[in-house]
Short mmCIF file of C-alpha atoms and ligand atoms in Angstrom, two decimals:
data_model
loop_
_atom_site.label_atom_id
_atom_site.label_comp_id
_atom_site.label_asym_id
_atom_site.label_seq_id
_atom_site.Cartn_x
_atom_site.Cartn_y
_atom_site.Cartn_z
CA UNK A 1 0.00 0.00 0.00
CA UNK A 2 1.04 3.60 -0.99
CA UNK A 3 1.82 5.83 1.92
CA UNK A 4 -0.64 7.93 0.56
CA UNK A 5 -3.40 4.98 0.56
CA UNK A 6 -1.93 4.01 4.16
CA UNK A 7 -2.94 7.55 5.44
CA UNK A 8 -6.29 8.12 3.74
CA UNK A 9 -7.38 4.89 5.20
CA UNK A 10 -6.43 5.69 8.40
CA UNK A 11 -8.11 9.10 7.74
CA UNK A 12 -11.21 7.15 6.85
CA UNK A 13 -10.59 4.33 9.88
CA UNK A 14 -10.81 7.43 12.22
CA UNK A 15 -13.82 9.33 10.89
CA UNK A 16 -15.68 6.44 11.10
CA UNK A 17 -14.35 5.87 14.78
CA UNK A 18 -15.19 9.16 15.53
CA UNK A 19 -19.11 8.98 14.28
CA UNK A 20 -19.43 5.92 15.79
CA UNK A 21 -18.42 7.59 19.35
CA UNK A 22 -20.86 10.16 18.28
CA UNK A 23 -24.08 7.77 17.79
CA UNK A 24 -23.29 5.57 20.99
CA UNK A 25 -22.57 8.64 23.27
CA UNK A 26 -26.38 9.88 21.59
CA UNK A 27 -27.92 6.76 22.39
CA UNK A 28 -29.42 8.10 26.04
CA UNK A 29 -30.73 5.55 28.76
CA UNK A 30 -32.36 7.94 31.05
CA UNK A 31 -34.64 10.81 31.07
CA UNK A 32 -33.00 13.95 33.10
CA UNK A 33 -36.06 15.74 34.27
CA UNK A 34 -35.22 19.44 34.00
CA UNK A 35 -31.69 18.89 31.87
CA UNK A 36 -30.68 19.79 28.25
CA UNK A 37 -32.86 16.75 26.14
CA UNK A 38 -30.48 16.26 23.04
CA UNK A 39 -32.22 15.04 20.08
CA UNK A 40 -30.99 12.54 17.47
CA UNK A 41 -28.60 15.37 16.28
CA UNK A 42 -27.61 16.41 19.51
CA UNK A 43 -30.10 19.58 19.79
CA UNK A 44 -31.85 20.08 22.72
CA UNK A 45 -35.25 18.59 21.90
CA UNK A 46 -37.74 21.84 20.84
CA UNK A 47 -41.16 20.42 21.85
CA UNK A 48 -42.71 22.34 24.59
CA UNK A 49 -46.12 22.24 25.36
CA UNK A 50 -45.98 19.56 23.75
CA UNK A 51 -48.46 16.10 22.95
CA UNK A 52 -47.46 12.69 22.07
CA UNK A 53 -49.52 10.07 19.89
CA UNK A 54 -48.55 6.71 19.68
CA UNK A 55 -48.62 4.84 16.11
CA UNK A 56 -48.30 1.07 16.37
CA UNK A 57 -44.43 0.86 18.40
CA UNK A 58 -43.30 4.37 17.76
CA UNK A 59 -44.18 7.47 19.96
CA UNK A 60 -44.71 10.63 18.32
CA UNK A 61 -44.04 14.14 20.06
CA UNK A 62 -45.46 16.74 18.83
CA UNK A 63 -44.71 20.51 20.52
CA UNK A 64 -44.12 24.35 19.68
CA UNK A 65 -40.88 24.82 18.31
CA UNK A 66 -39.19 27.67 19.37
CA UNK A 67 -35.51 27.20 18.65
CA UNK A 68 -33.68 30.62 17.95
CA UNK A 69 -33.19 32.16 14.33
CA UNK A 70 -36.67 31.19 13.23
CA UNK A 71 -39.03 33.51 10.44
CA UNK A 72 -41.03 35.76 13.24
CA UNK A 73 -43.90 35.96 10.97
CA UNK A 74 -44.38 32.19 11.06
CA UNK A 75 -45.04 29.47 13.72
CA UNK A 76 -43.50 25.96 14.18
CA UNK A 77 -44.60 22.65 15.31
CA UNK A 78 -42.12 19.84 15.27
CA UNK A 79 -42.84 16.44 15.34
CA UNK A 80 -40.20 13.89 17.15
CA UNK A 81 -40.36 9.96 17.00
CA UNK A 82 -39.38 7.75 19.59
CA UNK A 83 -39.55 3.54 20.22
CA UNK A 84 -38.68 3.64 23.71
CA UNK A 85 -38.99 7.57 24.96
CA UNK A 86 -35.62 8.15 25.90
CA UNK A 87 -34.00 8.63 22.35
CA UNK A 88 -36.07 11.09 20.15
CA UNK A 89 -35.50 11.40 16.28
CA UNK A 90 -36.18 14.98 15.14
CA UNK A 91 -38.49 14.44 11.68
CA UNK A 92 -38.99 18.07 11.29
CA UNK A 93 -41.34 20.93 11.81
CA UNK A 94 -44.14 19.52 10.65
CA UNK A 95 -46.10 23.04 10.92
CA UNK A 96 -45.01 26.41 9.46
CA UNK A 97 -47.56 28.43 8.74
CA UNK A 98 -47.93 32.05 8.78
CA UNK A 99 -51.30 33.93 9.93
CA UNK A 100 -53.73 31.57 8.88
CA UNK A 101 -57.00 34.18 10.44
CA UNK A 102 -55.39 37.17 10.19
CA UNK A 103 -54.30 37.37 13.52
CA UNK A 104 -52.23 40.42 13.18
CA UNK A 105 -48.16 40.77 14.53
CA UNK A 106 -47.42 38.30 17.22
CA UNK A 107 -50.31 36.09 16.66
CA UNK A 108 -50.21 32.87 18.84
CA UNK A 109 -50.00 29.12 17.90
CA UNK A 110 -49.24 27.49 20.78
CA UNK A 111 -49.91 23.49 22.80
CA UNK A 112 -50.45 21.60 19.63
CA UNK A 113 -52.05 17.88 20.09
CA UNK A 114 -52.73 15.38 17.92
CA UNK A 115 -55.19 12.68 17.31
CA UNK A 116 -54.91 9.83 15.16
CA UNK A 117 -59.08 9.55 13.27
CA UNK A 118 -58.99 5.83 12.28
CA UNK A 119 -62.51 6.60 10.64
CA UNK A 120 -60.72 9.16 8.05
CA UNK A 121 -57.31 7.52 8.62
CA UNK A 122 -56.27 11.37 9.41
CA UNK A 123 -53.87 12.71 11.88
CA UNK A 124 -55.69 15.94 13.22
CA UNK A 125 -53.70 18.35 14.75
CA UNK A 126 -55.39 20.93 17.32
CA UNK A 127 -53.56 23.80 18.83
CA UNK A 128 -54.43 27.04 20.77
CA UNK A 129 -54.85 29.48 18.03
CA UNK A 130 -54.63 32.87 19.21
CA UNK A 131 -53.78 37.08 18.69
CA UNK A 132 -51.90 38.49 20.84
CA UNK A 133 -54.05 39.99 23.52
CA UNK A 134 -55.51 36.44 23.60
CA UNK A 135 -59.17 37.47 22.77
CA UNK A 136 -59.15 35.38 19.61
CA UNK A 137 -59.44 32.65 22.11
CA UNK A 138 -60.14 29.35 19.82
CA UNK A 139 -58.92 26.06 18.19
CA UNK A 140 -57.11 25.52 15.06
CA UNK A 141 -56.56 22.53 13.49
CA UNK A 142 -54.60 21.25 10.68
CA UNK A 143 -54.22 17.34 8.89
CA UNK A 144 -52.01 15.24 7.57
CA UNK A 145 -52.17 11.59 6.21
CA UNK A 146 -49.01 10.84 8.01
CA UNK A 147 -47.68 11.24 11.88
CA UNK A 148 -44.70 13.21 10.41
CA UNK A 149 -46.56 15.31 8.09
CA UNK A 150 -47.10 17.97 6.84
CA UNK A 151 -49.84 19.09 8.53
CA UNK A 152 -52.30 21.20 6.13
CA UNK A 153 -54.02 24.00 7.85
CA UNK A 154 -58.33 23.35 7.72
CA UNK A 155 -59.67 25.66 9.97
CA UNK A 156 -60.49 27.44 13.62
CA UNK A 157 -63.74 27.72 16.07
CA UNK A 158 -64.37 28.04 19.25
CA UNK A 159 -65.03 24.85 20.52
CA UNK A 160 -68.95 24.43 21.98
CA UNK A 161 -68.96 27.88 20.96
CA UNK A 162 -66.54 28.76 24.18
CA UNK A 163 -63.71 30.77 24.43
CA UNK A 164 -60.63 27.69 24.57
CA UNK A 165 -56.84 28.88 25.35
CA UNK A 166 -54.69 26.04 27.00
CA UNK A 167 -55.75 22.94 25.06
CA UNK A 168 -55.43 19.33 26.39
CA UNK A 169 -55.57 15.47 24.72
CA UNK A 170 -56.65 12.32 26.01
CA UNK A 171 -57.53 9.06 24.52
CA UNK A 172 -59.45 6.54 26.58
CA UNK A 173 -59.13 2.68 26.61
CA UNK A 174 -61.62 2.43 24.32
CA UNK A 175 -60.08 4.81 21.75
CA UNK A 176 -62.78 7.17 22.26
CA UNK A 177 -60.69 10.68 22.69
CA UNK A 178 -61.26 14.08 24.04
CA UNK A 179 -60.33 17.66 24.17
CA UNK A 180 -59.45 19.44 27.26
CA UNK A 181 -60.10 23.00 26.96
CA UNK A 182 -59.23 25.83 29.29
CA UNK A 183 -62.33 28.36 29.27
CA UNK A 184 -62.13 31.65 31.17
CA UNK A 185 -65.61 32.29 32.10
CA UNK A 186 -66.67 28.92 32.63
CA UNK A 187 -63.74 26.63 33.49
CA UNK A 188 -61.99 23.60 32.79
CA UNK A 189 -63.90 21.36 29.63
CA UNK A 190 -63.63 17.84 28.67
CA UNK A 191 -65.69 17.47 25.08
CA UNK A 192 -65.61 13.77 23.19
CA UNK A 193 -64.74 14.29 19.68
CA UNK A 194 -66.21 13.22 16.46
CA UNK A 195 -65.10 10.24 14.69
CA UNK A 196 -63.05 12.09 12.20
CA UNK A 197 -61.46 14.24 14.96
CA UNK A 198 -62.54 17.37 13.16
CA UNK A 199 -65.29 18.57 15.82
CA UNK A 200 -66.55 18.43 18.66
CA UNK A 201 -69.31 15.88 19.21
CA UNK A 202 -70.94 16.46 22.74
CA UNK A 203 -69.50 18.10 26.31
CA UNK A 204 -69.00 15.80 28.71
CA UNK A 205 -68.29 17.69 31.80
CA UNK A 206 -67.60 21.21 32.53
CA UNK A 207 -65.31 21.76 35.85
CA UNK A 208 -65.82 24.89 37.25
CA UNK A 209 -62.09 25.27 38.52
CA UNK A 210 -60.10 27.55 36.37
CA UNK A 211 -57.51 25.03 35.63
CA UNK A 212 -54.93 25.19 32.19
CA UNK A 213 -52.34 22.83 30.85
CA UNK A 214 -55.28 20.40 31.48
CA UNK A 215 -54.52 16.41 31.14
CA UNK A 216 -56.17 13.16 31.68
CA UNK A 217 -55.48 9.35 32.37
CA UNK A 218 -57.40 6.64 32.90
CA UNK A 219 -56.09 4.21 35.40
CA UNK A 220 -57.66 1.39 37.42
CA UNK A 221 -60.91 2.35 37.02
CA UNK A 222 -60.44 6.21 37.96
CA UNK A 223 -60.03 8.78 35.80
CA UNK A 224 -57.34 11.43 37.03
CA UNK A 225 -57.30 14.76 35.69
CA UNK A 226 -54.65 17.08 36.37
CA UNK A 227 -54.57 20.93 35.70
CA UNK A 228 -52.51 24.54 36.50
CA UNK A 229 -53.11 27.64 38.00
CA UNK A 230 -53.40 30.71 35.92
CA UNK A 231 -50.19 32.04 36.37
CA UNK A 232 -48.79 32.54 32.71
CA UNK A 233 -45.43 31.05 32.87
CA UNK A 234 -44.96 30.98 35.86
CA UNK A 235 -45.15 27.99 37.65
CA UNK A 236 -47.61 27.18 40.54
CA UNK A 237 -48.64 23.90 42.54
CA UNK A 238 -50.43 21.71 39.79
CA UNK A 239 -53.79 19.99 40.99
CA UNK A 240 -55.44 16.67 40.41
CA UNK A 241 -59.31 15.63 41.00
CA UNK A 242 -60.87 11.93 40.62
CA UNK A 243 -64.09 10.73 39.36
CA UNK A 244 -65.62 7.15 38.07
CA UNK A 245 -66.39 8.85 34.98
CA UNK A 246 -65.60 11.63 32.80
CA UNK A 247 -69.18 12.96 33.10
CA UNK A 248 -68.19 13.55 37.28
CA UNK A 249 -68.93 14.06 39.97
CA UNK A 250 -65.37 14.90 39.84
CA UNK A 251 -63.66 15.29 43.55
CA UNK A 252 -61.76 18.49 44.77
CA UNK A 253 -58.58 19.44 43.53
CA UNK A 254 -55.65 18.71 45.45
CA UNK A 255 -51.79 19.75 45.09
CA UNK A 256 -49.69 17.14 43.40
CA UNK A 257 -46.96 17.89 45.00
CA UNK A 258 -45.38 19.76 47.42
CA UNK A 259 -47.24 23.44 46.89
CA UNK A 260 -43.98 25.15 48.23
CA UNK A 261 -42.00 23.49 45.47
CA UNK A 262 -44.74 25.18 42.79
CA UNK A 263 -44.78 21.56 40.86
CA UNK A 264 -40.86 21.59 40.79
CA UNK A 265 -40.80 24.70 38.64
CA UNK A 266 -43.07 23.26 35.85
CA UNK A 267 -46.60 23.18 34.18
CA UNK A 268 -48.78 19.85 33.10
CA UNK A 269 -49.28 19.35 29.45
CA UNK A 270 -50.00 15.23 29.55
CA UNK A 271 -50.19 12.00 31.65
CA UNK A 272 -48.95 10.06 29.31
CA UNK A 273 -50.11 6.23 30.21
CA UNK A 274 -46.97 3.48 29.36
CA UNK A 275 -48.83 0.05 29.40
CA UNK A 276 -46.87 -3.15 29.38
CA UNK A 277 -46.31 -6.69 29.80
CA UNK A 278 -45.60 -6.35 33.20
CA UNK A 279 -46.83 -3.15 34.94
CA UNK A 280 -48.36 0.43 33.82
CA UNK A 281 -46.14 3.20 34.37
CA UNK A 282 -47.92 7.15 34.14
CA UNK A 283 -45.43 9.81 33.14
CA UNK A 284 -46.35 13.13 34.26
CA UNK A 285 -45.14 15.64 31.44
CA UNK A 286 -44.66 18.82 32.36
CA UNK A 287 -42.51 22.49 31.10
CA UNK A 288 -40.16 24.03 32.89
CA UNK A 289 -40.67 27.40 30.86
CA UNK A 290 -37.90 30.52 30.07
CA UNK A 291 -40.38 33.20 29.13
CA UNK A 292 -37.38 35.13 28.44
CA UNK A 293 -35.25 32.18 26.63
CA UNK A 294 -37.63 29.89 25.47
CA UNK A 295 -36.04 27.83 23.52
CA UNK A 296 -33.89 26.71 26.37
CA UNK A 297 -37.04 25.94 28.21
CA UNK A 298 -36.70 22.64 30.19
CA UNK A 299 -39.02 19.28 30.52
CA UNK A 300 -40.02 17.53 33.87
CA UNK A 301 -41.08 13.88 33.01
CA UNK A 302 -41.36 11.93 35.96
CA UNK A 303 -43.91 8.41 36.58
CA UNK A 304 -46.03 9.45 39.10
CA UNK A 305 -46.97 7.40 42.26
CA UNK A 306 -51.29 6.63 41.54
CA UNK A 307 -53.99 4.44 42.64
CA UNK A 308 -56.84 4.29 45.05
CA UNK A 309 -57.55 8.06 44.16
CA UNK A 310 -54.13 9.88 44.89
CA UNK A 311 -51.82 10.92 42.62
CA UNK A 312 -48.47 12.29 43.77
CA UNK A 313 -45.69 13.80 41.56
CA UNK A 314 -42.47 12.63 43.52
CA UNK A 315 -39.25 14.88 43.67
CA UNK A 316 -37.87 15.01 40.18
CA UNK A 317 -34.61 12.46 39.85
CA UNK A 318 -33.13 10.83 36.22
CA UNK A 319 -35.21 7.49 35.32
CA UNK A 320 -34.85 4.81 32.58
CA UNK A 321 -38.05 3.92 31.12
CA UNK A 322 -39.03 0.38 29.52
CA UNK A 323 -41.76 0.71 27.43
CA UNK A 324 -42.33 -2.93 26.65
CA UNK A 325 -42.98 -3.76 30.05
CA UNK A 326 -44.41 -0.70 31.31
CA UNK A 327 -41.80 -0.59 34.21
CA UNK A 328 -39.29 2.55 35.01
CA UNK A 329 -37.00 2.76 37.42
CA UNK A 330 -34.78 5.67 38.70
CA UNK A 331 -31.61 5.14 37.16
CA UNK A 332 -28.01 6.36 38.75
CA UNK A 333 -26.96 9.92 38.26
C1 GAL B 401 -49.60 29.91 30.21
C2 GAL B 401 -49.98 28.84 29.23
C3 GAL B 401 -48.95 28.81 28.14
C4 GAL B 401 -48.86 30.21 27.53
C5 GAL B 401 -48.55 31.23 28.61
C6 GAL B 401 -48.49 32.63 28.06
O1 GAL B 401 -50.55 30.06 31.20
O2 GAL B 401 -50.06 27.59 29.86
O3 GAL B 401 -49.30 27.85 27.17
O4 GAL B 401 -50.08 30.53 26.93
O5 GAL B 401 -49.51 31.16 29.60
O6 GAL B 401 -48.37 33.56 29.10
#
């Protein structure tokens, strides 16, 4: 072999050493509530207020995207996928749409959630759509035949005909799925979809708490909904109430966790329910919001402790997650 051969094989040898470093130091085996999330590429994952929808083995993430440099006249949702919810692949921003009501300057798109219609075979996205005094008040919603898009934009209302700001998913069991909208006058909704995902179909409670960043999950029997103050982004101590059914009566709301600790700094925006061979493991997803840098806002995931009507969201520590068999377990720092 030529010297020259010799070194541009070595040259090559070590590249190839080197990405293979990269993609095993990427490959992640705990979640770090509160930490910089790296995404396949190493970016800190841009998915806040977010949703996730699962599509046979893969977990989708959908969220606003608000990494730095971005077209101010436009907003961003990105779309992540993920087999085991530890390692997320970015597959793009899956929104980008500009003014779609004209909104005027600083319009709003914010808390995007999507459900999968089987009836249309549609993935319908909804998200808060807003101007920005927050008076528009109402739902958009845009589709896609795929989980990574792109998402088409259809159209906005106010669902029931009532003002909606923080929006909220939740499928049941039973597939049947729901909306979880934030009202100011009224309070906190939970309305049952249509089949095709593309309206509402019929309320089926109204809480009278003022409660945002509303989520849901079914578990033993109990359905556990979880909510925020009104305090912008700030945080405050996060609340859960019981019931047998989604119709109520729904108990009082009490503090998930310690109320000094203000929900460890963050804001619901799911329970997301991990069912598996062996156990069921619900992940409380929450923000850690920057107002003022947002795209270094932080997550809180963490399973919370639940059953027999409590729910309790236990200090924040790193945790490995094993989706096939529902089971996590904190993991060493
Ligand atoms: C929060 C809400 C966020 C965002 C923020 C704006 O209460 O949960 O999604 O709307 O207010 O101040």
């Amino acid at each position: 072999m030529s010297n020259g051969n010799y070194l541009l094989k070595s040259a090559i040898l070590c590249l190839g050493l080197i990405a293979g470093m990269r993609v095993s130091a990427q490959k992640l085996t705990k979640i770090s509530p509160g930490e910089i999330w790296p995404d396949d590429k190493g970016e800190h994952i841009q998915a806040h207020g977010g949703g996730i929808t699962k599509v046979k083995d893969t977990y989708y993430w959908y969220g606003e995207e608000r990494r730095q440099g971005l077209d101010s006249n436009k907003r961003y949702v990105s779309c992540y996928a993920s087999t085991d919810l530890m390692n997320w692949k970015f597959k793009g921003d899956v929104v980008q749409m500009t003014d779609p009501e004209n909104l005027g300057r600083h319009w709003i798109l914010e808390r995007p959630k999507v459900f999968y219609s089987k009836k249309s075979r549609q993935y319908v996205m909804y998200f808060h759509l807003d101007n920005a005094t927050y008076k528009y008040a109402s739902v958009g919603i845009a589709v896609s035949d795929k989980p990574d898009g792109n998402f088409r934009y259809l159209k906005s209302f106010r669902p029931l005909g009532h003002e909606s700001r923080d929006i909220g998913q939740f499928t049941d069991d039973d597939g049947t799925q729901y909306l979880i909208f934030e009202d100011r006058p009224l309070g906190f909704h939970i309305a049952k979809l249509t089949e095709d995902c593309l309206n509402i179909d019929r309320e089926m409670c109204l809480m009278p708490e003022h409660m945002e960043g509303g989520a849901i999950v079914h578990y033993k029997g109990l359905y556990y909904a979880i909510g925020s103050a009104l305090t912008g982004w700030r945080p405050n101590p996060n609340q859960y109430a019981t019931a047998k059914s989604l119709e109520g009566p729904w108990s009082e709301f009490r503090d998930i966790a310690p109320k000094e600790t203000n929900t460890y700094g963050s804001q619901s925006t799911l329970l997301l329910k991990v069912a598996g061979r062996k156990d069921t493991t619900i992940v409380f997803l929450g923000d850690i919001w920057k107002p003022k840098t947002q795209w270094d806002s932080r997550y809180l995931w963490m399973p919370v402790e639940i059953g027999d009507g409590k729910l309790w969201l236990p200090q924040p520590k790193p945790f490995k997650i094993d989706v096939k068999n529902g089971t996590a377990v904190k993991s060493p720092q």
